XYZ file of C-alpha atoms in Angstrom:
557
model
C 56.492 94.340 131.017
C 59.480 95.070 133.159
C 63.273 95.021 131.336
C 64.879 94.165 134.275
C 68.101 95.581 135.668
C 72.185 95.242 134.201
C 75.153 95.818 135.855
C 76.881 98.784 133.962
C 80.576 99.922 134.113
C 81.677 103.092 132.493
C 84.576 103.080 129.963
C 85.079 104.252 126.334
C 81.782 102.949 125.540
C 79.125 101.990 127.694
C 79.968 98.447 128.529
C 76.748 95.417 129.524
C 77.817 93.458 131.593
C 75.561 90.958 132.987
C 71.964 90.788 134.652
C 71.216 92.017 138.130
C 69.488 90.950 140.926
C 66.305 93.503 141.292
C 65.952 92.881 145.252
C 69.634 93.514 145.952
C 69.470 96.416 143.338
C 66.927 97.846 145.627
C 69.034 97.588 148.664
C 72.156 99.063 146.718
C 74.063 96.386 146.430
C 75.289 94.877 143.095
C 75.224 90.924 142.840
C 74.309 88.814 139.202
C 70.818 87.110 138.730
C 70.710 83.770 138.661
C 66.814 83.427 138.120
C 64.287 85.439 135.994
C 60.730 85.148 137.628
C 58.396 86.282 134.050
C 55.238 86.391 137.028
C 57.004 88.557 139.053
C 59.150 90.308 136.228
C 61.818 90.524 138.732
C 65.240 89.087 138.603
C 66.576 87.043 141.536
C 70.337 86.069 142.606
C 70.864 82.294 144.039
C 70.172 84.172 148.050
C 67.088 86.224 147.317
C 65.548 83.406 145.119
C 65.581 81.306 148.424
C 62.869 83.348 149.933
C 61.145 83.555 146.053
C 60.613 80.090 145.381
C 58.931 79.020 148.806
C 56.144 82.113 148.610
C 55.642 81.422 145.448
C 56.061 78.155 144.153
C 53.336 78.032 140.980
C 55.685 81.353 139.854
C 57.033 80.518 136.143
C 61.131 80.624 136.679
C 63.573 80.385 134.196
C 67.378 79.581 135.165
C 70.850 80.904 132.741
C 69.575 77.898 131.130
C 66.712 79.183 129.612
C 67.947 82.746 129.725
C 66.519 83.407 125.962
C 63.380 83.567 127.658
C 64.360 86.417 129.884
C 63.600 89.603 128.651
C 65.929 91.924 126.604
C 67.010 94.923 128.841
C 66.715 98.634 128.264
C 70.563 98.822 127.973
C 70.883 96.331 125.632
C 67.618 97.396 123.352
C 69.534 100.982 123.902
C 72.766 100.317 122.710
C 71.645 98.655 119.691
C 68.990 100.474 118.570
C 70.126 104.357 119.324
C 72.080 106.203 116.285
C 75.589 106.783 117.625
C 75.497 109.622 115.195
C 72.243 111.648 115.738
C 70.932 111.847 119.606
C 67.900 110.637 120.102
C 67.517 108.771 116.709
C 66.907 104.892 116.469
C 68.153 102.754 113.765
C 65.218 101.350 111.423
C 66.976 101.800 108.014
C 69.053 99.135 106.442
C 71.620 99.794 103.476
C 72.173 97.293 101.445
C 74.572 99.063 99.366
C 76.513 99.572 102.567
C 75.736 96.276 104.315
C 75.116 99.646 107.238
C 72.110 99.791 109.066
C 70.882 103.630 109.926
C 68.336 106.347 111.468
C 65.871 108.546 109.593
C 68.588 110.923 109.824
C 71.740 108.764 108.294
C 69.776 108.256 104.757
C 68.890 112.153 104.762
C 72.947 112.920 105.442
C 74.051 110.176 102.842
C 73.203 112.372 100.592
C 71.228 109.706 97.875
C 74.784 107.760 98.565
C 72.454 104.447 99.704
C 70.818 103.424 97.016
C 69.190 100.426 98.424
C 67.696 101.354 101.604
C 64.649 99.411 102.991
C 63.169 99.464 106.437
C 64.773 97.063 109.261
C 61.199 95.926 109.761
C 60.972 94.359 106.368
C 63.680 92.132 106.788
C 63.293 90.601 109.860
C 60.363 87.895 108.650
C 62.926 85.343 107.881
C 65.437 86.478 110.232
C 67.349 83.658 112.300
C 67.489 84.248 115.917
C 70.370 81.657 116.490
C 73.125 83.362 116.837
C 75.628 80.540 117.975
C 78.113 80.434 115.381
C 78.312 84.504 115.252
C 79.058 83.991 118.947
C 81.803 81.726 118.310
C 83.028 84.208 115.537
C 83.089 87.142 117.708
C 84.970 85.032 120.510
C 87.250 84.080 118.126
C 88.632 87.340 116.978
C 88.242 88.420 120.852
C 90.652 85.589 121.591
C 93.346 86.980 118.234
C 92.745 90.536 119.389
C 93.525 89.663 122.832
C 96.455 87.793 121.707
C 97.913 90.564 119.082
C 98.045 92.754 122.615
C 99.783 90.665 124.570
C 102.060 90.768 121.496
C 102.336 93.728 120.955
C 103.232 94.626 124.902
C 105.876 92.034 124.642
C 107.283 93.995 121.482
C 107.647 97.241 123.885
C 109.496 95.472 126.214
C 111.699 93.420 123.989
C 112.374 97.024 122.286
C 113.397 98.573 125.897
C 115.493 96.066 126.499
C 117.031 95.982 123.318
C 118.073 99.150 123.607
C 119.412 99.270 127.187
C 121.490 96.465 126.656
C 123.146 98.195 123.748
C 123.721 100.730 125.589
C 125.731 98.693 128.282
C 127.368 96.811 125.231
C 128.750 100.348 123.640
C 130.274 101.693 127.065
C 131.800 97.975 128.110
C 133.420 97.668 124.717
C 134.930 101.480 125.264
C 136.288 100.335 128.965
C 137.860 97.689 126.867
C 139.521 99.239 124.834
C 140.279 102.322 127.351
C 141.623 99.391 129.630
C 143.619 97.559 126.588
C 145.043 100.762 126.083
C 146.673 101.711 129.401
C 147.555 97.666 129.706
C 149.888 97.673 126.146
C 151.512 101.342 127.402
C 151.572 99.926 131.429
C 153.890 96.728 130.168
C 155.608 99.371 128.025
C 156.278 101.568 130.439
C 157.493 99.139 132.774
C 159.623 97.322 130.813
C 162.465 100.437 130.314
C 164.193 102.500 132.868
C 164.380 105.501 129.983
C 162.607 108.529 131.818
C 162.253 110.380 128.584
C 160.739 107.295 127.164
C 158.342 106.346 130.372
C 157.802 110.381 129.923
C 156.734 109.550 126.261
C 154.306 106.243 126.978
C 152.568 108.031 129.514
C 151.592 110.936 127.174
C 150.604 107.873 124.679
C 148.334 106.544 127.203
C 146.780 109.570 127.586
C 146.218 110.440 124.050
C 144.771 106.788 123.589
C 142.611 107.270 126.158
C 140.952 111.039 124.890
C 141.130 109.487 121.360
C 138.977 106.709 122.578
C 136.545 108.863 124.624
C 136.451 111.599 121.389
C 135.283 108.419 119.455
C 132.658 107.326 122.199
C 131.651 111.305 122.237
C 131.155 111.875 118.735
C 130.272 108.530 116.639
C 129.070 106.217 119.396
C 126.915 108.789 121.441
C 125.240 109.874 118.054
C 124.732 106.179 117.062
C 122.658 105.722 120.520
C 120.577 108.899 120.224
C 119.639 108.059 116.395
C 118.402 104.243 117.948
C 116.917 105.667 120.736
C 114.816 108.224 118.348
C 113.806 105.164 116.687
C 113.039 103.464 119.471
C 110.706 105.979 121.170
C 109.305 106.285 117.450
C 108.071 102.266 117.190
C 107.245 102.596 120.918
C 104.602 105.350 120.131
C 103.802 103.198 116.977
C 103.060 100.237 119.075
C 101.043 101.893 122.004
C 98.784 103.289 119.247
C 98.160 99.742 118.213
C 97.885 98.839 121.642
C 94.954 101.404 122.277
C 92.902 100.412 119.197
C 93.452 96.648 120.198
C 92.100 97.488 123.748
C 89.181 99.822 122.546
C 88.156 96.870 120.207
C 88.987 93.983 122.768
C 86.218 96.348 124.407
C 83.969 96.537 121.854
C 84.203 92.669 121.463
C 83.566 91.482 124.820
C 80.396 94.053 124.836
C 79.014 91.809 121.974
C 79.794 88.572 123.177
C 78.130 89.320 126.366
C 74.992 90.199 124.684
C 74.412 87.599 122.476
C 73.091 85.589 125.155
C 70.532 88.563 126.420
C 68.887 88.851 122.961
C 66.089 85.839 122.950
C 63.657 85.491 120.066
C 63.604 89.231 119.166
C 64.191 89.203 115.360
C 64.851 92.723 115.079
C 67.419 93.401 117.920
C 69.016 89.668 115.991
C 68.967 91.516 112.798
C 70.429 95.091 114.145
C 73.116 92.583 116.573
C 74.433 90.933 113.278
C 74.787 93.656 111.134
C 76.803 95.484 113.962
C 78.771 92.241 114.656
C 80.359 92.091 111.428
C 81.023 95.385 110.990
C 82.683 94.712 114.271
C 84.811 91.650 113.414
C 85.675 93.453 109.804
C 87.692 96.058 112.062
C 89.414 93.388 114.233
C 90.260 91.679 111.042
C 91.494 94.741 109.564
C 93.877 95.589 112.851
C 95.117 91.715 112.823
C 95.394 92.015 108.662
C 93.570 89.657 107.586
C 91.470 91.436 104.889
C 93.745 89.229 102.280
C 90.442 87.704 100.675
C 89.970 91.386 99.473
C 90.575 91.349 95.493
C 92.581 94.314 94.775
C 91.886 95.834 91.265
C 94.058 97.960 89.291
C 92.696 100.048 86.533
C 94.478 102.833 84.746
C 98.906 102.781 84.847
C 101.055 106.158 84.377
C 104.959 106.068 84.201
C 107.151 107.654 86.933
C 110.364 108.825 85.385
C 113.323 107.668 88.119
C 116.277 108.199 86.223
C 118.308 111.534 86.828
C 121.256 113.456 85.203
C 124.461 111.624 87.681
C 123.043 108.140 87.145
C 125.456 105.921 85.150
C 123.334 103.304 84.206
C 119.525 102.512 83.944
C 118.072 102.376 87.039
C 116.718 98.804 88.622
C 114.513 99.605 91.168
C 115.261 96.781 93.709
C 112.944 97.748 96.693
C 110.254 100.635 97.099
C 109.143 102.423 100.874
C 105.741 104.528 100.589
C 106.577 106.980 104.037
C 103.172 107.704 105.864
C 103.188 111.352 104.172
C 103.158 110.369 100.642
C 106.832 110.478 100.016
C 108.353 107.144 98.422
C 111.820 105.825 98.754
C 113.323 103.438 96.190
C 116.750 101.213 96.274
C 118.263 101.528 92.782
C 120.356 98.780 92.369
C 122.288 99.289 89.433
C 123.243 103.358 90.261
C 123.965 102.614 94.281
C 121.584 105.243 95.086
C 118.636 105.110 97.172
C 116.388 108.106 95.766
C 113.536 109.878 97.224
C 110.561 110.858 95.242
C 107.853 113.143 96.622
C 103.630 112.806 96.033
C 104.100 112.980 92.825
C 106.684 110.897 91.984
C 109.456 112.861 91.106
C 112.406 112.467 92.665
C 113.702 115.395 94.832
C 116.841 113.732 96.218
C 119.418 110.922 96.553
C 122.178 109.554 98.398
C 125.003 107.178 97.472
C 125.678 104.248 99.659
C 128.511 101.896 99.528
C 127.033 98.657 98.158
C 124.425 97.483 96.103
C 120.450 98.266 97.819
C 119.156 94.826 97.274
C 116.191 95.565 99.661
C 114.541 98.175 101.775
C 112.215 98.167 104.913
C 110.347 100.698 106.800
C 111.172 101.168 110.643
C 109.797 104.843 111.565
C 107.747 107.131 109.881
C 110.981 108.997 108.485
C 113.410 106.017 108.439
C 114.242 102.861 106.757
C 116.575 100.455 106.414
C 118.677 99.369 103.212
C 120.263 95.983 102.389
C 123.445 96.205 101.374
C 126.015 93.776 99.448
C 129.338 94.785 97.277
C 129.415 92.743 93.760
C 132.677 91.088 95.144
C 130.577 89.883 98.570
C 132.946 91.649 100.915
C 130.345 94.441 102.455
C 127.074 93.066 104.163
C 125.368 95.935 105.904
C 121.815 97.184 107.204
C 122.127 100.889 106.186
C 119.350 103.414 108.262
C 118.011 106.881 106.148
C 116.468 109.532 107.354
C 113.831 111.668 105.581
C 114.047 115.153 107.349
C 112.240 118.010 105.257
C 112.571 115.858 101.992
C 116.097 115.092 102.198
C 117.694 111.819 102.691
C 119.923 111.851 105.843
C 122.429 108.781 106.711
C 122.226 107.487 109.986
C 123.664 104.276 111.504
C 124.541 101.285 109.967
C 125.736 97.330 111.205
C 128.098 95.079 109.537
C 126.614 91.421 108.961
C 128.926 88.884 108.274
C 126.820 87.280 105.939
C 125.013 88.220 102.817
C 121.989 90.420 102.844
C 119.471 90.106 100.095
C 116.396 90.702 101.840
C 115.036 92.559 105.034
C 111.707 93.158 106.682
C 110.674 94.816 110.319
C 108.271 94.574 112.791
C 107.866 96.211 116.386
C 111.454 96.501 116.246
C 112.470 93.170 115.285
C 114.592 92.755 111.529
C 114.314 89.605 109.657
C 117.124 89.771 106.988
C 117.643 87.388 104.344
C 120.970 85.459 103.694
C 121.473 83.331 100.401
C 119.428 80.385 101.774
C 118.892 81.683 105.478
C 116.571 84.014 106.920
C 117.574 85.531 110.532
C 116.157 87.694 113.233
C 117.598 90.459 114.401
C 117.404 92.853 117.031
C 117.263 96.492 116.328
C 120.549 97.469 117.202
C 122.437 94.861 114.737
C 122.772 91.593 117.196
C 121.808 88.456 115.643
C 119.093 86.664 117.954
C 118.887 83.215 115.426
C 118.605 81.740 112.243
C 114.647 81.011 111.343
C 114.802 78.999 108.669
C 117.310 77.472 106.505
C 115.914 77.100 102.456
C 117.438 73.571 101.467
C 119.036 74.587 98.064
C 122.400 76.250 97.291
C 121.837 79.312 95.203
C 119.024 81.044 95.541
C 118.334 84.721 95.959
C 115.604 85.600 99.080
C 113.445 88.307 99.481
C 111.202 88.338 102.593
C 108.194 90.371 103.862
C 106.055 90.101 107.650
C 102.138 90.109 108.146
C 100.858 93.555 109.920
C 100.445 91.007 112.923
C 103.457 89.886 112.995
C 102.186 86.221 113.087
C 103.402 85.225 109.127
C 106.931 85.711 107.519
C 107.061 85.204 103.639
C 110.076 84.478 101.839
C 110.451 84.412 98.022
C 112.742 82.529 96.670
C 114.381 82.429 93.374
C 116.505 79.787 91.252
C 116.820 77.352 90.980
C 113.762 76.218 92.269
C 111.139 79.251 92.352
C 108.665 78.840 95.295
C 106.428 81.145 98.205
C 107.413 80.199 101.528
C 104.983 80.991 104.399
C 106.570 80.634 108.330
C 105.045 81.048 111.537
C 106.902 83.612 113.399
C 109.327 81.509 115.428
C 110.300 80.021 112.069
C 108.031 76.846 111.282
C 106.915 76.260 108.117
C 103.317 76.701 107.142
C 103.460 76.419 103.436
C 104.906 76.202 100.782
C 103.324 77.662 96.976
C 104.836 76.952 93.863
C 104.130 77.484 90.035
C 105.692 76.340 87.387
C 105.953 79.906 85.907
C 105.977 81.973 89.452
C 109.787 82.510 89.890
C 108.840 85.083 92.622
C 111.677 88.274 92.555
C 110.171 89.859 95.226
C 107.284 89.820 97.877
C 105.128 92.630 99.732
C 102.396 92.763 102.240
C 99.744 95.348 102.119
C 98.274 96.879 105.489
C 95.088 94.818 105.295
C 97.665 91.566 104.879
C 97.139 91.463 101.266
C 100.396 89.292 99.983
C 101.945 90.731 96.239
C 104.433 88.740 94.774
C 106.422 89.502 91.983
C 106.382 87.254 89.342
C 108.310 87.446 85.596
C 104.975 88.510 83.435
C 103.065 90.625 86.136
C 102.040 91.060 90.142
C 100.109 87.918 91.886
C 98.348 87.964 94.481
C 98.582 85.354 97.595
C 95.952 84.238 100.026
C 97.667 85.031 103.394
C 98.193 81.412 104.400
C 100.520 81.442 100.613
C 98.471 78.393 99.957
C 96.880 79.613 96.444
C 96.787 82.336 93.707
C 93.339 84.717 94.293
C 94.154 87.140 91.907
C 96.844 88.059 88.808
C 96.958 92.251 89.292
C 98.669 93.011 86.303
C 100.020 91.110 83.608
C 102.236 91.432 80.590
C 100.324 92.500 78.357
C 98.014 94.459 80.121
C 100.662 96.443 82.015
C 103.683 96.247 79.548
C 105.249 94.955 82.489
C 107.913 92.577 82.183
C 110.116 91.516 85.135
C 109.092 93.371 87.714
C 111.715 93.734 90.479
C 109.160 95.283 93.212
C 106.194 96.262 94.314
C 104.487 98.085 97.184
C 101.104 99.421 98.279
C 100.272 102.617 99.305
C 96.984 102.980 101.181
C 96.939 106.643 101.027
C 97.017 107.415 97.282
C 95.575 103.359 96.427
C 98.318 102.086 94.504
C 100.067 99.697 93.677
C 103.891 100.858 92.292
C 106.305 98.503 90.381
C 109.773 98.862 90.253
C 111.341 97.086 87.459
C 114.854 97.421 85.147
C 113.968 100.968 83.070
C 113.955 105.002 83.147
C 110.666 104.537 85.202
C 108.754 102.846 87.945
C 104.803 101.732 86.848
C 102.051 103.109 88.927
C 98.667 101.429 88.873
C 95.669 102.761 90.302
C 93.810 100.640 92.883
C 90.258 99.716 93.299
C-alpha cells in the first residue's frame, strides 16, 4: 500500500509538515492534499481532485475530515520509530523503569540499568488511539513555550535599553554639573572688577571642570563597563534560553502536526505518547514547572562558616550557589558576605557597610546584596564579583527606602521594602511599586519563578503568610499556617518553591496554594529557625543557613 507523500523542511530536526498532493509532487511543484483516494492510494489537492472525482466517481475518498483513515507516511512511521541513537535501529523496547522506549541496541548499552523492559508489541492490545487530549496538552505547552520566547526577547531589549539610557543619564548629569560649575564661577567672575581675583575664578573653573571629568574618568566610566559586563553576561544567558525555547517550540509543533497523521495504528499511538511526554517534561522543565516533584533529603553534614575576624556568631541571612560550585552567603550579624568553595569552606570575605539582609544572583560571577544600617540610614543594592575565588566589589545604588529582600530576572530586580515590593531596572532606577502588603511591620523576603511569570513574597509578623503575584504585581494567592511564619523563600530551577519556616524547610506547590512536602524538620534535622535556604542542582542539595558556627547541608533525592 502506498504511504503517500509529506512536505518536508530541513531544520535542527527533520520537521513534517503536512500531506502532499502526489500529482503536483510529480510535476515538482509543492501544494497540500486536500483528498486521500485509498483506490487510487494517491493524494489529491482541491485542483487535481477536480479531474479525480469525475473519472472516477465509485473511487472511496476521504476528506481532512476523515484524515485518520489516510495512511501513516514513511516520514512520520520514520521519525518515530528509528533510534536517534543507533543508525539504522527501530524502537521495539519499552522501559518501564524509565517510562523510555528503546532499540535492541539501547537495552544492550543500558548496561542491565532497565530492569523492566518488555517488547512495544506487548503493550499495544489495550492501547488508546485517541489522542485528543495529548493534542491539547502538547498545544498547550507550545502556546507557554511560545510565550516564554517572546518573553524572553522582550527581556533583551528591555536590558539594551536599560543600559543605553544609563548611559545618557551618567554623561547628562556630568554636563550638569560641568555646566553648574562654570555658571556659579561665570556670576563670580562677573560680579568683581579684581583681575587677580577674575585671574583666580577662572583657574577655579577650570579645576572644577578636570575634577569633574577625573570623576566621570575614573568612578563613573568603571561603573558603566562593570554594568555593561553584566549586561552582555544576562544577554548571553537569555539567548541560550532563547535557543532551547526555539529548538523545543520546534520539537512541539513537529508533534502537534502529527497527531492528526497517526489513525488507528496502536503502535505508532503507543511510541507517539511515550515521546510526547518526554517532550512536554522538557518544556515543563525550561518554563519550571516541575514543582509537583517531591524533593527528598536524606543524610545532613555541618559546614563550619565562622572564621578567626568574626565578632559574633554568624546568621546566615541569604545563600548564592555560583554555576561552578562555589557558594556565597550574607552573614548578617558579622557584615561580611563570605565565599565558600565546593566544599564548603570558606576561602574569602569582604566587609560591606550595612547589614546583608538578602542576596540574589545576576551573572555567573556576580550577585547582588541587600543592604540596611541598624539605625535605617543606608539602603543599598551592593554588586560582588567572584574572580579566581575572590570576592571583588563592584557597583552599588542608594535606595531611599528599606531593603530587606531582592530577587532578579533577565535583568529586572524586585527588592523588598518593609511592606512594599518594587521593580527595578538594572542600573538602580525604580520602574514601580508591585504590591503593597496591608500591615505595618513586617519583614519581606521575595523570590521569582525560572519563567519569570510568579513573584513570591514571604512575609513575617505580625501576620505570617506566602504571597504568590503575577508578574505585573496581581495577586494570585495567598497561603497561610498557623505555625508557617515564613523567614525566607527560594525557588529551585525546576520551580520548586522552599520556604523557611521556624521548625524546618516546606515545600510550596508553585501556585503557593498548599503544602506538598515538609523537607526537614526539627527534629529530624536539629534545625531550628532556619534563616535560608537554597538549591543547588549541581551537587543536589539543599543548604540552610540559620543563627550558628555552621550552615546545614542536606543531601537531595
Amino acid at each position: 500500500m502506498a504511504t503517500g507523500s509529506l512536505c518536508t523542511v530541513a531544520k535542527r530536526s527533520r520537521m513534517v509538515e503536512d500531506f502532499c498532493c502526489d500529482t503536483c509532487a510529480e510535476l515538482k511543484l509543492q501544494e497540500s492534499a486536500d483528498i486521500y483516494c485509498e483506490t487510487c492510494l494517491r493524494f489529491y489537492c482541491k485542483n487535481c481532485v477536480m479531474h479525480h472525482n469525475p473519472l472516477f466517481p465509485k473511487h472511496t475518498i476521504f476528506d481532512r475530515g476523515g484524515i485518520r483513515k489516510w495512511p501513516v507516511p514513511k516520514e512520520v512511521r520514520d521519525f518515530l520509530t528509528k533510534c536517534e541513537v543507533h543508525e539504522g535501529k527501530t524502537l521495539t523496547q519499552f522501559c518501564l523503569h524509565h517510562s523510555y522506549v528503546y532499540c535492541s541496541d539501547c537495552v544492550v548499552a543500558s548496561d542491565s540499568q532497565c530492569r523492566v523492559v518488555i517488547p512495544i508489541s506487548e503493550l499495544t492490545n489495550t492501547e488508546t488511539t485517541d489522542l485528543q487530549a495529548l493534542s491539547m496538552e502538547l498545544e498547550t505547552v507550545l502556546g507557554e513555550i511560545k510565550s516564554l520566547r517572546s518573553s524572553q526577547e522582550a527581556s533583551i531589549q528591555r536590558l539594551q535599553r536599560t543600559y543605553k539610557e544609563h548611559g545618557a543619564f551618567t554623561i547628562e548629569q556630568m554636563l550638569v554639573n560641568i555646566n553648574t560649575t562654570i555658571d556659579e564661577c561665570g556670576n563670580s567672575y562677573l560680579g568683581t572688577s579684581d583681575e587677580n581675583l577674575q585671574l583666580y575664578i577662572k583657574e577655579e573653573m577650570c579645576r572644577g571642570v578636570v575634577s569633574i571629568l577625573n570623576v566621570f574618568d575614573e568612578s563613573t566610566v568603571k561603573e558603566l563597563n562593570e554594568m555593561k559586563e553584566e549586561v552582555i553576561s544576562i544577554k548571553e544567558s537569555i539567548t541560550c534560553s532563547i535557543n532551547k525555547c526555539t529548538d523545543l517550540q520546534n520539537d512541539l509543533t513537529q508533534y502537534c502536526d502529527i497527531t492528526q497523521k497517526l489513525g488507528d495504528n496502536k503502535e505508532l499511538c503507543f511510541i507517539f505518547r511515550i515521546k510526547s511526554k518526554n517532550q512536554i517534561e522538557r518544556a515543563l522543565y525550561v518554563l519550571g514547572k516541575l514543582d509537583q516533584l517531591l524533593i527528598c533529603v536524606q543524610g545532613k553534614s555541618e559546614k563550619n562558616v565562622r572564621i578567626s575576624s568574626d565578632s559574633y556568631t554568624p546568621e546566615i541571612t541569604a545563600i548564592c550557589v555560583l554555576p561552578d560550585g562555589q557558594v556565597i552567603v550574607a552573614d548578617f550579624s558579622n557584615n561580611k558576605v563570605k565565599l565558600l568553595n565546593q566544599q564548603y569552606q570558606v576561602v574569602g570575605y569582604l566587609g560591606v557597610s550595612a547589614y546583608p539582609l538578602d542576596m540574589c544572583q545576576i551573572t555567573p560571577n556576580c550577585v547582588a546584596v541587600a543592604l540596611n544600617d541598624g539605625d535605617d540610614t543606608t539602603h543599598e543594592v551592593q554588586f560582588i564579583a567572584v574572580n579566581n575565588s575572590k570576592l571583588l566589589t563592584r557597583r552599588k545604588f542608594q535606595l531611599q527606602h528599606a531593603c530587606t529582600g531582592i530577587a532578579h530576572y533577565h535583568g529586572e530586580l524586585f527588592i523588598c521594602s518593609g511592606t512594599v515590593l518594587y521593580k527595578y531596572t538594572l542600573s538602580g532606577k525604580q520602574v514601580f511599586p508591585l504590591y503593597e502588603v496591608i500591615q505595618d511591620d513586617t519583614d519581606i523576603s521575595c523570590a521569582v519563578s525560572p519563567a519569570g511569570d510568579r513573584l513570591y513574597m514571604a512575609c513575617l509578623h505580625p501576620e505570617s503568610f506566602l504571597l504568590t503575584l503575577a508578574s505585573d504585581g496581581t495577586l494570585l494567592s495567598v497561603f497561610t499556617e498557623s505555625d508557617l511564619a515564613p523567614t525566607y523563600v527560594h525557588v529551585t530551577p525546576e520551580g520548586q518553591v522552599l520556604v523557611c519556616a521556624p521548625d524546618g524547610i516546606i515545600q510550596v506547590d508553585r501556585e503557593g496554594e498548599r503544602q506538598l512536602d515538609i523537607l526537614v524538620q526539627e527534629e529530624e534535622g536539629g534545625l531550628y529557625d532556619p534563616l535560608s535556604v537554597c538549591y543547588s542542582r549541581l551537587t543536589s542539595s539543599i543548604i540552610v543557613g540559620r543563627n550558628g558556627n555552621s550552615i546545614l547541608v542536606f543531601r537531595a533525592l
